[in-house]
XYZ file of C-alpha atoms in Angstrom:
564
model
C -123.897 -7.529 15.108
C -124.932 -5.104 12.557
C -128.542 -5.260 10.039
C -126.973 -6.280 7.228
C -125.281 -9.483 9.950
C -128.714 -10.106 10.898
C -129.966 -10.439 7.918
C -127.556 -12.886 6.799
C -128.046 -15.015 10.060
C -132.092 -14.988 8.917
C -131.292 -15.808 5.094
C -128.599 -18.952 6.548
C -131.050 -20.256 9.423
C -134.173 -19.824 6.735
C -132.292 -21.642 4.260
C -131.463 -24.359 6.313
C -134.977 -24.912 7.482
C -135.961 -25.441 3.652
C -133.380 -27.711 3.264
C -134.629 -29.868 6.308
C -138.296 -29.507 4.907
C -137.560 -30.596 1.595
C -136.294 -33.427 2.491
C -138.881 -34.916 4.542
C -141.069 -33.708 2.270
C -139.709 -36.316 -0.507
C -139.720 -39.019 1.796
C -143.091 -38.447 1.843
C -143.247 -38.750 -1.572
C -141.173 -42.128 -1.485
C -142.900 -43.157 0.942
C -146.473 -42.988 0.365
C -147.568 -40.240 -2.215
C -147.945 -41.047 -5.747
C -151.069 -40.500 -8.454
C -152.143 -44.086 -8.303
C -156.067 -44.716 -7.547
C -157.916 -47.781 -6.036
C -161.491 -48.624 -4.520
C -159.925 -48.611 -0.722
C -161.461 -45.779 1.755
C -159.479 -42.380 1.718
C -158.076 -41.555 4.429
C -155.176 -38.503 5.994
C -152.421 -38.915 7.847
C -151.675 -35.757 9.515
C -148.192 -34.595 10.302
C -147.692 -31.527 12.898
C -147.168 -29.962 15.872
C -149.394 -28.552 19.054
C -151.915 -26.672 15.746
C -152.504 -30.387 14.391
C -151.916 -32.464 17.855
C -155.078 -34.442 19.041
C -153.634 -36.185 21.811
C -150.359 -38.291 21.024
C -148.855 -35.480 24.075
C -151.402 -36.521 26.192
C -150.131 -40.185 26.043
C -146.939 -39.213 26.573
C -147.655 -39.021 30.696
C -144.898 -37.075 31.640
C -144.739 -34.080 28.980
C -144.537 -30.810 29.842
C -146.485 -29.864 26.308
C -150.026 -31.796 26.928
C -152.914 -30.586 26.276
C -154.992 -32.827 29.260
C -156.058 -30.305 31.909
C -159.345 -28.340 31.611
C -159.971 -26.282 30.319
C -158.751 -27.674 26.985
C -161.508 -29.134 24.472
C -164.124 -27.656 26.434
C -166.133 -26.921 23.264
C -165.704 -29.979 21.144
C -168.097 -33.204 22.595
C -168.528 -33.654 25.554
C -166.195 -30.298 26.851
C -163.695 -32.805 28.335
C -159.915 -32.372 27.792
C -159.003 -34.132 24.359
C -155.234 -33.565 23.318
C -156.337 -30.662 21.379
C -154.768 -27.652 21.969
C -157.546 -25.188 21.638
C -161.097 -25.038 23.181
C -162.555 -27.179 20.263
C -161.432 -28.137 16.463
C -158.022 -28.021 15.033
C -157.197 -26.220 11.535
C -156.792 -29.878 10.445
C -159.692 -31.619 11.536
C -161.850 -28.305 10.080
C -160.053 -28.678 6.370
C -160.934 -32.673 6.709
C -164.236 -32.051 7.699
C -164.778 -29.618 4.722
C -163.352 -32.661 2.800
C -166.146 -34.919 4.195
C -162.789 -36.753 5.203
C -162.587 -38.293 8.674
C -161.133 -37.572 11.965
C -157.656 -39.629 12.051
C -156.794 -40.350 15.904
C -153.791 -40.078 17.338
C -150.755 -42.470 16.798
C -150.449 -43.056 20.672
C -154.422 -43.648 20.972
C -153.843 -46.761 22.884
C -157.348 -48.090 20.704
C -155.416 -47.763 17.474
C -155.230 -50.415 14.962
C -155.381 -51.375 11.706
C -159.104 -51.426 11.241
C -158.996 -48.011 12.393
C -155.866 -46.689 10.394
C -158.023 -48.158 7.159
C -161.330 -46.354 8.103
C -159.790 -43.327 9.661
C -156.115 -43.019 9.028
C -153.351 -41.705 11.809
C -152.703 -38.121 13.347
C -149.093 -38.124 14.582
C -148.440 -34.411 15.377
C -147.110 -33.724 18.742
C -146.943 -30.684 20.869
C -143.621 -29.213 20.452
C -142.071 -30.828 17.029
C -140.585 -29.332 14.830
C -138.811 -29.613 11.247
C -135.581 -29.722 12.991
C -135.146 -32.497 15.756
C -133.548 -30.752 18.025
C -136.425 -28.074 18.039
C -137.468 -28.091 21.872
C -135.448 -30.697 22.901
C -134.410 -28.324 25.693
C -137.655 -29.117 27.274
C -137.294 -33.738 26.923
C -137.156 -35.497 30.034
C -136.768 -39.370 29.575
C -140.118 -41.245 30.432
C -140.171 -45.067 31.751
C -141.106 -47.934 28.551
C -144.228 -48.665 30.322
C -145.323 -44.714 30.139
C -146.090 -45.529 26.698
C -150.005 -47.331 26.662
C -150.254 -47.800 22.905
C -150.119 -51.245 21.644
C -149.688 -50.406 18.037
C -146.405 -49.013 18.960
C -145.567 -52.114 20.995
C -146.746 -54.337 18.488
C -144.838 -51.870 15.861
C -141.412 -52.573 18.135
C -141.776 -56.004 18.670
C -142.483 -56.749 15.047
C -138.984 -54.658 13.987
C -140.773 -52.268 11.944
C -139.991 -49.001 14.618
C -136.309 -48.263 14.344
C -136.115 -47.051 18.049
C -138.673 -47.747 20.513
C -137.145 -44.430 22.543
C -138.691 -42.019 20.093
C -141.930 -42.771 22.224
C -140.037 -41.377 25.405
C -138.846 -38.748 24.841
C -141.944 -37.113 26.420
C -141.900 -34.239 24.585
C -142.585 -34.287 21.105
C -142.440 -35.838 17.988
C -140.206 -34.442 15.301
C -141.309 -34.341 11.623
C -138.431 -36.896 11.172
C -139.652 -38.824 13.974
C -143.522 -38.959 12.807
C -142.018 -40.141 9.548
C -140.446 -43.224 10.984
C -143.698 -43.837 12.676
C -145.762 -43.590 9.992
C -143.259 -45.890 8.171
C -143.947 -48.287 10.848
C -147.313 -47.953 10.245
C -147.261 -48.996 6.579
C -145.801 -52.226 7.478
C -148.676 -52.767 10.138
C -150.944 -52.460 7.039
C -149.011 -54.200 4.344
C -149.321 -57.431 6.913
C -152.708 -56.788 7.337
C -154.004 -56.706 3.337
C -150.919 -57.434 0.971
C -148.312 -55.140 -0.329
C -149.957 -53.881 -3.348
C -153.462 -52.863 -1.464
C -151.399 -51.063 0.935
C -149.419 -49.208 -1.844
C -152.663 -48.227 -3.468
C -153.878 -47.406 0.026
C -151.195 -45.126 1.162
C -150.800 -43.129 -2.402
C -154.635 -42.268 -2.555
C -154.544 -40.991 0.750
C -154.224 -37.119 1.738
C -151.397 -36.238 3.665
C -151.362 -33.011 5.774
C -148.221 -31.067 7.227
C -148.694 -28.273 9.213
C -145.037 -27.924 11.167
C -142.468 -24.745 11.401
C -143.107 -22.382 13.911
C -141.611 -23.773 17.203
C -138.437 -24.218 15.048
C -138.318 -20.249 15.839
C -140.102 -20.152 19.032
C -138.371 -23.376 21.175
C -135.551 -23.545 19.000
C -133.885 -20.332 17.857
C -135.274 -18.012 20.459
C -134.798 -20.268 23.398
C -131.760 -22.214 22.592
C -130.137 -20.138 25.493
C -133.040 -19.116 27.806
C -130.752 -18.191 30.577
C -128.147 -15.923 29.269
C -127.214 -12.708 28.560
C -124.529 -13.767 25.535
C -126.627 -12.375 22.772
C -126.430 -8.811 20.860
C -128.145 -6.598 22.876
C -127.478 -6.906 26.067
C -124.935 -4.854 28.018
C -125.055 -2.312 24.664
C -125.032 0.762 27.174
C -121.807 -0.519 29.268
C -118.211 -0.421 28.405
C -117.876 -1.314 24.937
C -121.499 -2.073 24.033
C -120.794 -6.186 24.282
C -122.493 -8.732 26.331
C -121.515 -8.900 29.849
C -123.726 -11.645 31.215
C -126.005 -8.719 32.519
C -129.767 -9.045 31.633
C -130.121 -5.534 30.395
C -128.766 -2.805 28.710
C -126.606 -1.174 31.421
C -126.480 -1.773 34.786
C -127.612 -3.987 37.172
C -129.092 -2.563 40.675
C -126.260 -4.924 42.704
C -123.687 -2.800 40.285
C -125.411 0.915 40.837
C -125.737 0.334 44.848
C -122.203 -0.918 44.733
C -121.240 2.085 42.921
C -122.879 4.215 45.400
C -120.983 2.518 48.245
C -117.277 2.439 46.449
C -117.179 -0.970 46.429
C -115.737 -2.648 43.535
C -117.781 -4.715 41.087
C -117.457 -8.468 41.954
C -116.854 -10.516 38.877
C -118.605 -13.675 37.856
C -117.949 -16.773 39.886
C -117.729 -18.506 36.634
C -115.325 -15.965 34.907
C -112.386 -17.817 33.580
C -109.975 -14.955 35.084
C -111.255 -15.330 38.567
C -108.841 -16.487 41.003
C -107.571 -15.276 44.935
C -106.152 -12.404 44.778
C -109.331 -10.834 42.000
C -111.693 -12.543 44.764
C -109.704 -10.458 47.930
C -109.728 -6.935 45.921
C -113.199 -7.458 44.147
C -115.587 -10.572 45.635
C -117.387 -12.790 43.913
C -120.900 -12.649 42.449
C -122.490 -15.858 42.278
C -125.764 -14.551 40.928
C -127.617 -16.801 37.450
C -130.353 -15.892 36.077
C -133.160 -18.380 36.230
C -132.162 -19.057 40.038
C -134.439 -19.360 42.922
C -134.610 -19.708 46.494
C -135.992 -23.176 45.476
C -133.704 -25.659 43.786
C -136.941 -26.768 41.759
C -137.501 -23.504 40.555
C -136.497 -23.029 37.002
C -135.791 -26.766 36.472
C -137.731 -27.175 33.270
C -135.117 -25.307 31.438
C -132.239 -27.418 32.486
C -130.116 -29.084 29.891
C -126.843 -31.158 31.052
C -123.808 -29.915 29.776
C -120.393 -31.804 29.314
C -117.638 -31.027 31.741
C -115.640 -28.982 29.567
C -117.726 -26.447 29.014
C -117.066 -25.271 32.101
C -114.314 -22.984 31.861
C -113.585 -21.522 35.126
C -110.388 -23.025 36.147
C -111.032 -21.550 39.816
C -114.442 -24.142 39.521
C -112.257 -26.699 38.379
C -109.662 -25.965 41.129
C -111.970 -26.153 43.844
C -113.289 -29.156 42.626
C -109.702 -31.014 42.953
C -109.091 -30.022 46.214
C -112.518 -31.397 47.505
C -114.149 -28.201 48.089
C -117.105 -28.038 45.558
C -119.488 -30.784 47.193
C -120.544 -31.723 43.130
C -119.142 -30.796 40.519
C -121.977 -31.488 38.706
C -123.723 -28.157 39.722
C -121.689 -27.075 37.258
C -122.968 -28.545 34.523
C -126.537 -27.455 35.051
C -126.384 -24.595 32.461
C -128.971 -22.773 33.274
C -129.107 -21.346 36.610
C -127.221 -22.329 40.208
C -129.931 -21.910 43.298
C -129.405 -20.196 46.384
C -128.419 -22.917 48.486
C -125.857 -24.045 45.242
C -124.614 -20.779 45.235
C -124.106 -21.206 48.856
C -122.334 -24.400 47.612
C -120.014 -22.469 45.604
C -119.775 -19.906 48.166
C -118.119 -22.544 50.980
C -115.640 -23.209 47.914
C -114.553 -20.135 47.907
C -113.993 -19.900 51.582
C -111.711 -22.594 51.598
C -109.602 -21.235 47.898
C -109.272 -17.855 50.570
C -108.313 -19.688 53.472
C -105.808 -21.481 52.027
C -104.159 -18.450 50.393
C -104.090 -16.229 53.557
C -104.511 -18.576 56.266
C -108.157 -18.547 58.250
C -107.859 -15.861 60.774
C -107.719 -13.315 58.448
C -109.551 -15.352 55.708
C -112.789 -15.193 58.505
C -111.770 -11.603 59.008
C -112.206 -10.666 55.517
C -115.792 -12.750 55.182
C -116.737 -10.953 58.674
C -116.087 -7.760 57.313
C -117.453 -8.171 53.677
C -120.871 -6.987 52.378
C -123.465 -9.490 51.078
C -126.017 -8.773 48.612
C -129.095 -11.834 48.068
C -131.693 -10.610 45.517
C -133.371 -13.543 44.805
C -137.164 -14.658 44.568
C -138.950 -14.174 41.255
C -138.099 -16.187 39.581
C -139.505 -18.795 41.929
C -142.971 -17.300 41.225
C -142.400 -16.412 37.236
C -140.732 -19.809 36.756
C -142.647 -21.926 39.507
C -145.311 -21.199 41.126
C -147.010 -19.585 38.358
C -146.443 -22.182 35.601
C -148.951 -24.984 35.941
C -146.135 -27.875 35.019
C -144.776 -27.166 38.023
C -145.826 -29.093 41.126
C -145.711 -26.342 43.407
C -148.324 -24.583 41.568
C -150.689 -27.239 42.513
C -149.314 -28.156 45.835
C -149.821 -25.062 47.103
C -151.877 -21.675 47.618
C -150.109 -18.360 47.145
C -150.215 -17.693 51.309
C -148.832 -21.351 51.613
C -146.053 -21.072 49.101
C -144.458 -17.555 50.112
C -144.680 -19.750 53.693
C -142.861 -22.568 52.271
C -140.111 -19.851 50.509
C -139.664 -18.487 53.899
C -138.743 -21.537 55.291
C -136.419 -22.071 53.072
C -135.177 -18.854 52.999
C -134.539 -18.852 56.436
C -132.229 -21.927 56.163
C -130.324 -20.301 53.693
C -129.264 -17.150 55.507
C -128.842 -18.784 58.760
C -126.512 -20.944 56.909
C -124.747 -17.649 55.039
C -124.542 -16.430 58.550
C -122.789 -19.247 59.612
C -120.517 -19.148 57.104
C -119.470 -15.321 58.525
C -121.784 -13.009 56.901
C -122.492 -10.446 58.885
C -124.341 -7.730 56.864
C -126.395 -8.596 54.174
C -128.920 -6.793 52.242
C -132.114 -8.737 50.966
C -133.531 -6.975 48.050
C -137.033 -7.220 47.849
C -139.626 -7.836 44.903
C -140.915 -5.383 42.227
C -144.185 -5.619 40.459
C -144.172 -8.814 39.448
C -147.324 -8.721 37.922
C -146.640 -5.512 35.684
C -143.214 -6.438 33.472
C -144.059 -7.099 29.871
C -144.356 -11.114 30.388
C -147.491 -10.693 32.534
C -148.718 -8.143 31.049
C -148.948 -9.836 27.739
C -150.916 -12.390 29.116
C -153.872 -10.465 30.232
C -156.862 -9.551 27.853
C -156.374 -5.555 28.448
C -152.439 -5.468 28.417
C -153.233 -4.479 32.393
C -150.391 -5.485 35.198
C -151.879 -8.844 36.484
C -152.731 -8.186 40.409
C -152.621 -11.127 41.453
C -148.822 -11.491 40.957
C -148.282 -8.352 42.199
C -150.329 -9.794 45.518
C -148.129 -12.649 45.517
C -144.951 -10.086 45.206
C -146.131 -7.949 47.960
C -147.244 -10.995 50.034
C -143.309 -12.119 49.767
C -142.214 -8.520 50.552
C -144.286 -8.178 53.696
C -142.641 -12.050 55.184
C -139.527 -11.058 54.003
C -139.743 -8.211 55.989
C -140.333 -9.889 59.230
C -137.571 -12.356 58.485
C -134.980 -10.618 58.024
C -136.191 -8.393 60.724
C -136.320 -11.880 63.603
C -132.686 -12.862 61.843
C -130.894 -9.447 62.543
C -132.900 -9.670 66.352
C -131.518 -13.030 67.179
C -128.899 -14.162 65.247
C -125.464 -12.608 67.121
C -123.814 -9.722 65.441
C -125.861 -9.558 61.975
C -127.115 -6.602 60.337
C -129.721 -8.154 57.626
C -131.599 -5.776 56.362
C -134.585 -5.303 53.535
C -134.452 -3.190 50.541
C -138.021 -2.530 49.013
C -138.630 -0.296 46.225
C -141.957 -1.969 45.354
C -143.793 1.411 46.001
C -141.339 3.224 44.136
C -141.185 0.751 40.915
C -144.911 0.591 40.934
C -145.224 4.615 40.799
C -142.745 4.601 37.853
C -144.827 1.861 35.793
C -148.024 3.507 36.627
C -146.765 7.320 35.903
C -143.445 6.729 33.497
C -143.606 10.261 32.380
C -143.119 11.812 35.980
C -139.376 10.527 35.696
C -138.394 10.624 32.236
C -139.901 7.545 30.657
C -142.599 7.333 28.195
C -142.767 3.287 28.152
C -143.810 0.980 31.098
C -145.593 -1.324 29.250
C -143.144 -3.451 26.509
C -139.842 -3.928 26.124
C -137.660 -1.835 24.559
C -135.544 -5.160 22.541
C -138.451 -7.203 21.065
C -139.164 -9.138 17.566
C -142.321 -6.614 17.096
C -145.397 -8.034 17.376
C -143.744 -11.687 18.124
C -144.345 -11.724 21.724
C -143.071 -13.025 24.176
C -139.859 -13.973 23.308
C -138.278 -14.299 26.236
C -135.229 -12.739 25.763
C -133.269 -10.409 23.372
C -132.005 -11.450 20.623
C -129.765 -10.332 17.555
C -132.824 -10.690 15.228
C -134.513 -8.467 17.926
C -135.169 -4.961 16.964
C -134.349 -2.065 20.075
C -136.411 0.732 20.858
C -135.327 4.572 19.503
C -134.238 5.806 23.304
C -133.640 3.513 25.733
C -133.807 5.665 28.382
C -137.234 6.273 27.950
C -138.131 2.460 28.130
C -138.518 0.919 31.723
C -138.217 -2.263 30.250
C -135.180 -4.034 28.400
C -137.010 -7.052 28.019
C -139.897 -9.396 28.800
C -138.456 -9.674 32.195
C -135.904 -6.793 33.126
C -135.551 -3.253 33.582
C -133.440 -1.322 31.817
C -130.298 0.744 33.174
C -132.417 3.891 33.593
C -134.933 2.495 35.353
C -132.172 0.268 37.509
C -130.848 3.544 38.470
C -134.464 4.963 39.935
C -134.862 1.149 41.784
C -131.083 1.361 43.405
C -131.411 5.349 44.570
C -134.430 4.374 46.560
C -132.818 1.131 48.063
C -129.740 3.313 48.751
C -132.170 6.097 50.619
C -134.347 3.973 52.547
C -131.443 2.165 54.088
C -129.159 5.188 54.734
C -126.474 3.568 52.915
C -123.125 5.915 52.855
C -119.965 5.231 50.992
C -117.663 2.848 52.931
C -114.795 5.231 53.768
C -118.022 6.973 55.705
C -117.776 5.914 59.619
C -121.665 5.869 59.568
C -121.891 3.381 56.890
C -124.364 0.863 58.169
């Protein structure tokens, strides 16, 4: 996709945004704003996302967006979380103070009612909405009826004046369609309460405030796909410059070690042209970004996704014949887990068994090499992000403990399935790509992911170590380059880089966003970047990463009768 293509996708995706605002905007108008005057108190109703929010998220008891957890309204009363997502005052409630207007609570207050909507008016923004309703609607989760603790909105139900009761769970947010339809349901509440034509005079005095647009870019656009490598520019330094499902620019540091050894580069389990005889000249890689050793670990970013999106007819195959446990692991779009990619692994056995009968099928899994790199994102997408439960359930010694555990199960169980030698590779500096980084006050590598990354390397270490002692004939071995990755970030210009801090595709100074994308603008040279993105290395520094796995382990090409 070239500028001028870019451009044009801005220009349609702007346009349609206006569209979507407009309209809302007049039912506003229809519904509420006018020039006529009367004696009753004035009063906003505030319309808005996570800037405007003061607290209709933190009703909402199982969203991922709430603002409820210190240290969140720490200057504003008495310093205790308040649904506000800042230390003290919104934008909004500033303006309306300046106004000499009051503070309207929050739709979901559960102490809302009429008396108060008269006095004080409502405050319906909601961490997360967006012009658009399906802005962030990767992140809803449905939430039980009785989640929801306001009465109004009961009342508001029961009385027929909410169109649908399950706006309220969906735990995320509110759209600005949505907070219309409740604030339409509010102006019935009031025209019961004091007569039609008060409440007409009522709602058109009253000041209305929207403040709503920006997670339409930030958790719609730019996360739509938060898992894949589909977009313009990955895979722009390989073959013919398309996307490859890669996370970077080039290659990966599976496909440069594999390069190193002769061995062929395994397709996608998921390609549609896999089948037996591509899986007995070439493998398999199983590999999806987002997964972890931990089928919890990158969950929040799940989406269902019908069953014929799947296209693999291999998937499909294995599915009929009873050898995929669930098809449904399919249909988790984002990322498969190690022990589902184990799943999909035992599938395969049984596709190659079938074909070539299973004394040589178990000759050909003896003799194969297997590759497990695998534990970040359990950390970057876990550990480290509060929503999760692990990050409170555990310390970091605890939780690389629990990983190990787990990890343990899973390559016993590999090794039960017939692999023989596998190669674990280890963890980089966590704590130094772009993500991290960005979240510090300096722009500094944050040390105490990089603890957490060395804390994993060290256990990992000994595991695989025990696992090659006692488990018969395996050769599982570690590949760490932390030493060598951290050298590169810390002195870039040693080995040809003059970047280690940002990543070379970015939106500018819109950071993070996650992943590339085709409004994303690349860096001059790429091979002077270390990073490709918030998250991954780029080919060049790939290469550096896989020549000092390759060297510490004494790996030789295969056709070598010292190979290890």
């Amino acid at each position: 996709m070239g500028p001028a293509s870019c451009e044009a996708l801005k220009s349609v995706l702007m346009e349609g945004r206006k569209m979507k605002l407009s309209v809302a905007l007049i039912m506003l108008l229809l519904f509420g704003v006018s020039n006529q005057r009367c004696s009753c108190a004035i009063v906003q109703f505030i319309f808005g996302d996570s800037l405007s929010d003061v607290g209709n998220n933190n009703y909402l008891t199982r969203s991922l967006a709430r603002a409820a957890l210190p240290w969140y309204g720490i200057d504003l009363g008495k310093g205790l979380p308040n649904g506000r997502f800042t230390n003290g005052r919104t934008v909004a409630d500033i303006v309306g103070d300046k106004l000499g207007l009051p503070r309207p609570p929050a739709f979901l207050d559960p102490s809302l009612d009429e008396d108060t909507i008269l006095n004080s008016g409502v405050n319906y923004a909601s961490g997360g909405g967006g012009i658009l309703n399906e802005t962030s609607s990767l992140f809803v989760r449905p939430s039980p009826p009785d989640s929801v603790t306001s009465s109004l909105a009961r009342r508001m139900h029961a009385d027929g004046d909410l169109a649908s009761f399950g706006v309220l769970l969906q735990v995320q947010r509110f759209s600005l369609y949505k907070q219309i339809e409740l604030f339409q349901g509010t102006q019935e509440l009031i025209r019961r309460k004091i007569g039609r034509v008060a409440a007409d005079d009522f709602f058109a005095q009253s000041r209305y405030v929207v403040a709503m647009g920006s997670n339409d870019f930030i958790n719609n656009y730019l996360t739509r796909s938060l898992a894949r490598a589909a977009l313009p520019w990955y895979g722009i330094d390989l073959g013919k410059g398309l996307p490859n499902g890669r996370f970077t620019n080039g290659r990966t540091v599976a496909d440069i070690v594999g390069d190193k050894l002769g061995l062929p580069r395994p397709p996608a389990f998921l390609d549609p042209s896999l089948d037996e005889d591509t899986i007995l000249n070439s493998g398999v890689n199983y590999a999806s970004g987002g997964g972890g050793i931990l089928n919890e670990t990158s969950s929040l970013f799940v989406r269902p996704s019908p069953p014929d999106s799947v296209t693999s007819s291999l998937a499909r195959r294995m599915h009929a014949d009873g050898d995929l446990a669930s098809f449904g692991v399919l249909l988790q779009v984002q990322r498969f887990s190690l022990y589902k990619q184990i799943e999909l692994f035992q599938g395969t056995q049984e596709l190659i068994r079938r074909k070539i009968g299973r004394v040589a099928a178990d000759d050909f899994f003896a003799q194969s090499r297997y590759v497990v790199a695998m534990g970040s994102n359990d950390f970057i997408n876990n550990y480290l992000l509060p929503v999760y439960s692990d990050s409170w359930s555990y310390n970091g010694d605890t939780f690389i403990d629990y990983l190990m555990s787990t990890l343990e199960g899973q390559l016993k169980l590999l090794h039960s399935l017939g692999a023989r030698q596998l190669t674990f590779f280890g963890l980089g500096p966590m704590g130094c790509i772009p993500l991290q980084r960005i979240l510090t006050s300096s722009g500094g590598c944050q040390e105490s992911t990089n603890k957490l990354a060395l804390g994993f390397n060290k256990a990992a270490t000994e595991l695989l170590g025990n696992l090659s002692n006692t488990l018969p004939n395996a050769t599982f071995r570690f590949g760490d380059a932390y030493d060598s990755f951290q050298d590169l970030i810390d002195r870039p210009y040693m080995y040809g880089f003059n970047n280690s801090r940002a990543p070379c595709c970015s939106l500018g100074r819109i950071r993070p966003t996650l992943t590339c994308t085709p409004l994303s603008t690349l860096c001059e040279d790429r091979s002077q970047y270390v990073f490709w993105d918030e998250y991954h290395p780029t080919d060049q520094a790939n290469e550096l990463i896989a020549n000092e796995i390759v060297t510490k382990l004494g790996f030789k090409p295969i056709n070598e009768t010292n190979t290890p």
